[in-house]
């Protein structure tokens, strides 16, 4: 079972706690918050595999946040399951359709929730990215969230993983900081461009352990490139 990251956004404490227990027992890596703003904050650092989102939230509603996320290229394919109350919300939900991968009406059985979640994850991981990309002795497995060099598993944070995933799907191409921010972080909130440099530095430090820091190359005055070829500049 891959180590999927699930972001739970639910303002009712009892339900949120229940969701954490149920999802952790099912083997998911759960991060739970109570507002869309906190959810957005989490997304700045980590791209989850799925968002379990309550409709009725203080300030920004779940459905409004989902709409905003869908406008960002990086979040267009991010699976979202909406939690709704029975009645009016449920009717509106049926009409809404687009943008949401599935919805669950409260109250629901934990078992059904886990089954629906797994079904959505199975569907999404197929069209989202190639499951495995190899470049030289580096392999990235997006289903298992694993980066390997030779037969060694490399420990990287979710952001560095995402960065590597983007680089390895676009080898030998140069990207500037803005492009990397758009593609890897998304542009829902303002992030300083030097954040990219910070993560690149961290990534290189990790790769250095395996003597492979040369694959993430700086293109002076422009940005970064992933390449397994040696380039003289
Ligand atoms: Ca609520």
PDB file of C-alpha atoms in Angstrom, residues 54-143:
ATOM      1  CA  UNK A  54     -16.140  19.373   4.327  1.00  0.00           C
ATOM      2  CA  UNK A  55     -18.677  21.547   2.495  1.00  0.00           C
ATOM      3  CA  UNK A  56     -19.625  23.779   5.415  1.00  0.00           C
ATOM      4  CA  UNK A  57     -16.538  25.504   6.755  1.00  0.00           C
ATOM      5  CA  UNK A  58     -16.112  28.915   8.390  1.00  0.00           C
ATOM      6  CA  UNK A  59     -15.107  31.752   5.984  1.00  0.00           C
ATOM      7  CA  UNK A  60     -14.304  29.958   2.737  1.00  0.00           C
ATOM      8  CA  UNK A  61     -16.655  27.019   2.154  1.00  0.00           C
ATOM      9  CA  UNK A  62     -15.298  23.690   1.014  1.00  0.00           C
ATOM     10  CA  UNK A  63     -16.923  23.992  -2.370  1.00  0.00           C
ATOM     11  CA  UNK A  64     -15.593  27.521  -2.919  1.00  0.00           C
ATOM     12  CA  UNK A  65     -12.073  26.387  -2.036  1.00  0.00           C
ATOM     13  CA  UNK A  66     -12.373  23.399  -4.373  1.00  0.00           C
ATOM     14  CA  UNK A  67     -13.395  25.781  -7.180  1.00  0.00           C
ATOM     15  CA  UNK A  68     -10.366  27.967  -6.541  1.00  0.00           C
ATOM     16  CA  UNK A  69      -8.025  24.983  -6.459  1.00  0.00           C
ATOM     17  CA  UNK A  70      -9.340  23.706  -9.774  1.00  0.00           C
ATOM     18  CA  UNK A  71      -8.214  26.934 -11.435  1.00  0.00           C
ATOM     19  CA  UNK A  72      -4.585  26.160 -10.588  1.00  0.00           C
ATOM     20  CA  UNK A  73      -2.881  23.806 -13.062  1.00  0.00           C
ATOM     21  CA  UNK A  74      -1.186  21.798 -10.347  1.00  0.00           C
ATOM     22  CA  UNK A  75      -4.440  21.120  -8.490  1.00  0.00           C
ATOM     23  CA  UNK A  76      -6.598  20.326 -11.501  1.00  0.00           C
ATOM     24  CA  UNK A  77      -6.091  16.608 -11.096  1.00  0.00           C
ATOM     25  CA  UNK A  78      -5.811  16.521  -7.316  1.00  0.00           C
ATOM     26  CA  UNK A  79      -8.584  14.202  -6.121  1.00  0.00           C
ATOM     27  CA  UNK A  80     -11.178  15.886  -3.896  1.00  0.00           C
ATOM     28  CA  UNK A  81     -13.933  14.108  -1.989  1.00  0.00           C
ATOM     29  CA  UNK A  82     -16.515  16.457  -0.537  1.00  0.00           C
ATOM     30  CA  UNK A  83     -18.356  15.758   2.703  1.00  0.00           C
ATOM     31  CA  UNK A  84     -21.918  17.034   2.664  1.00  0.00           C
ATOM     32  CA  UNK A  85     -24.891  17.064   4.978  1.00  0.00           C
ATOM     33  CA  UNK A  86     -28.023  15.247   3.864  1.00  0.00           C
ATOM     34  CA  UNK A  87     -30.666  17.371   2.180  1.00  0.00           C
ATOM     35  CA  UNK A  88     -30.087  20.617   0.384  1.00  0.00           C
ATOM     36  CA  UNK A  89     -26.314  20.261   0.162  1.00  0.00           C
ATOM     37  CA  UNK A  90     -26.674  16.778  -1.251  1.00  0.00           C
ATOM     38  CA  UNK A  91     -29.041  18.039  -3.988  1.00  0.00           C
ATOM     39  CA  UNK A  92     -26.700  20.878  -4.887  1.00  0.00           C
ATOM     40  CA  UNK A  93     -23.798  18.458  -4.906  1.00  0.00           C
ATOM     41  CA  UNK A  94     -25.454  16.313  -7.565  1.00  0.00           C
ATOM     42  CA  UNK A  95     -25.916  19.380  -9.722  1.00  0.00           C
ATOM     43  CA  UNK A  96     -22.379  20.588  -9.160  1.00  0.00           C
ATOM     44  CA  UNK A  97     -20.645  17.498 -10.475  1.00  0.00           C
ATOM     45  CA  UNK A  98     -17.605  18.935 -12.132  1.00  0.00           C
ATOM     46  CA  UNK A  99     -14.471  19.509 -10.159  1.00  0.00           C
ATOM     47  CA  UNK A 100     -15.249  17.040  -7.407  1.00  0.00           C
ATOM     48  CA  UNK A 101     -14.206  13.414  -7.740  1.00  0.00           C
ATOM     49  CA  UNK A 102     -16.743  12.040  -5.317  1.00  0.00           C
ATOM     50  CA  UNK A 103     -18.871  13.058  -2.360  1.00  0.00           C
ATOM     51  CA  UNK A 104     -20.046  11.426   0.828  1.00  0.00           C
ATOM     52  CA  UNK A 105     -23.205  12.331   2.692  1.00  0.00           C
ATOM     53  CA  UNK A 106     -22.964  12.497   6.475  1.00  0.00           C
ATOM     54  CA  UNK A 107     -23.307  10.301   8.390  1.00  0.00           C
ATOM     55  CA  UNK A 108     -21.306   7.677   6.536  1.00  0.00           C
ATOM     56  CA  UNK A 109     -19.754   4.397   7.535  1.00  0.00           C
ATOM     57  CA  UNK A 110     -15.966   4.466   7.997  1.00  0.00           C
ATOM     58  CA  UNK A 111     -15.727   1.396   5.838  1.00  0.00           C
ATOM     59  CA  UNK A 112     -17.553   2.996   2.932  1.00  0.00           C
ATOM     60  CA  UNK A 113     -15.438   6.126   3.238  1.00  0.00           C
ATOM     61  CA  UNK A 114     -12.183   4.146   3.000  1.00  0.00           C
ATOM     62  CA  UNK A 115     -13.509   2.139   0.043  1.00  0.00           C
ATOM     63  CA  UNK A 116     -14.548   5.288  -1.849  1.00  0.00           C
ATOM     64  CA  UNK A 117     -11.273   6.976  -1.048  1.00  0.00           C
ATOM     65  CA  UNK A 118      -9.273   4.033  -2.382  1.00  0.00           C
ATOM     66  CA  UNK A 119     -11.401   3.941  -5.534  1.00  0.00           C
ATOM     67  CA  UNK A 120     -10.749   7.637  -6.212  1.00  0.00           C
ATOM     68  CA  UNK A 121      -7.015   7.206  -5.557  1.00  0.00           C
ATOM     69  CA  UNK A 122      -6.859   4.254  -7.959  1.00  0.00           C
ATOM     70  CA  UNK A 123      -8.564   6.234 -10.699  1.00  0.00           C
ATOM     71  CA  UNK A 124      -6.451   9.330 -10.191  1.00  0.00           C
ATOM     72  CA  UNK A 125      -3.009   7.762 -10.030  1.00  0.00           C
ATOM     73  CA  UNK A 126      -3.575   6.312 -13.494  1.00  0.00           C
ATOM     74  CA  UNK A 127      -4.009   9.539 -15.368  1.00  0.00           C
ATOM     75  CA  UNK A 128      -2.099  11.845 -13.097  1.00  0.00           C
ATOM     76  CA  UNK A 129       1.522  10.966 -13.803  1.00  0.00           C
ATOM     77  CA  UNK A 130       3.486   8.091 -15.205  1.00  0.00           C
ATOM     78  CA  UNK A 131       3.874   5.602 -12.359  1.00  0.00           C
ATOM     79  CA  UNK A 132       7.607   5.193 -12.881  1.00  0.00           C
ATOM     80  CA  UNK A 133      10.191   7.421 -14.493  1.00  0.00           C
ATOM     81  CA  UNK A 134      13.826   6.453 -14.849  1.00  0.00           C
ATOM     82  CA  UNK A 135      16.786   8.648 -15.729  1.00  0.00           C
ATOM     83  CA  UNK A 136      20.200   7.038 -15.494  1.00  0.00           C
ATOM     84  CA  UNK A 137      20.314   5.245 -12.150  1.00  0.00           C
ATOM     85  CA  UNK A 138      17.531   7.427 -10.703  1.00  0.00           C
ATOM     86  CA  UNK A 139      14.000   6.090 -10.569  1.00  0.00           C
ATOM     87  CA  UNK A 140      10.959   7.847  -9.239  1.00  0.00           C
ATOM     88  CA  UNK A 141       7.901   5.774  -8.408  1.00  0.00           C
ATOM     89  CA  UNK A 142       4.904   8.062  -8.034  1.00  0.00           C
ATOM     90  CA  UNK A 143       2.509   5.376  -6.841  1.00  0.00           C
TER      91      UNK A 143
END
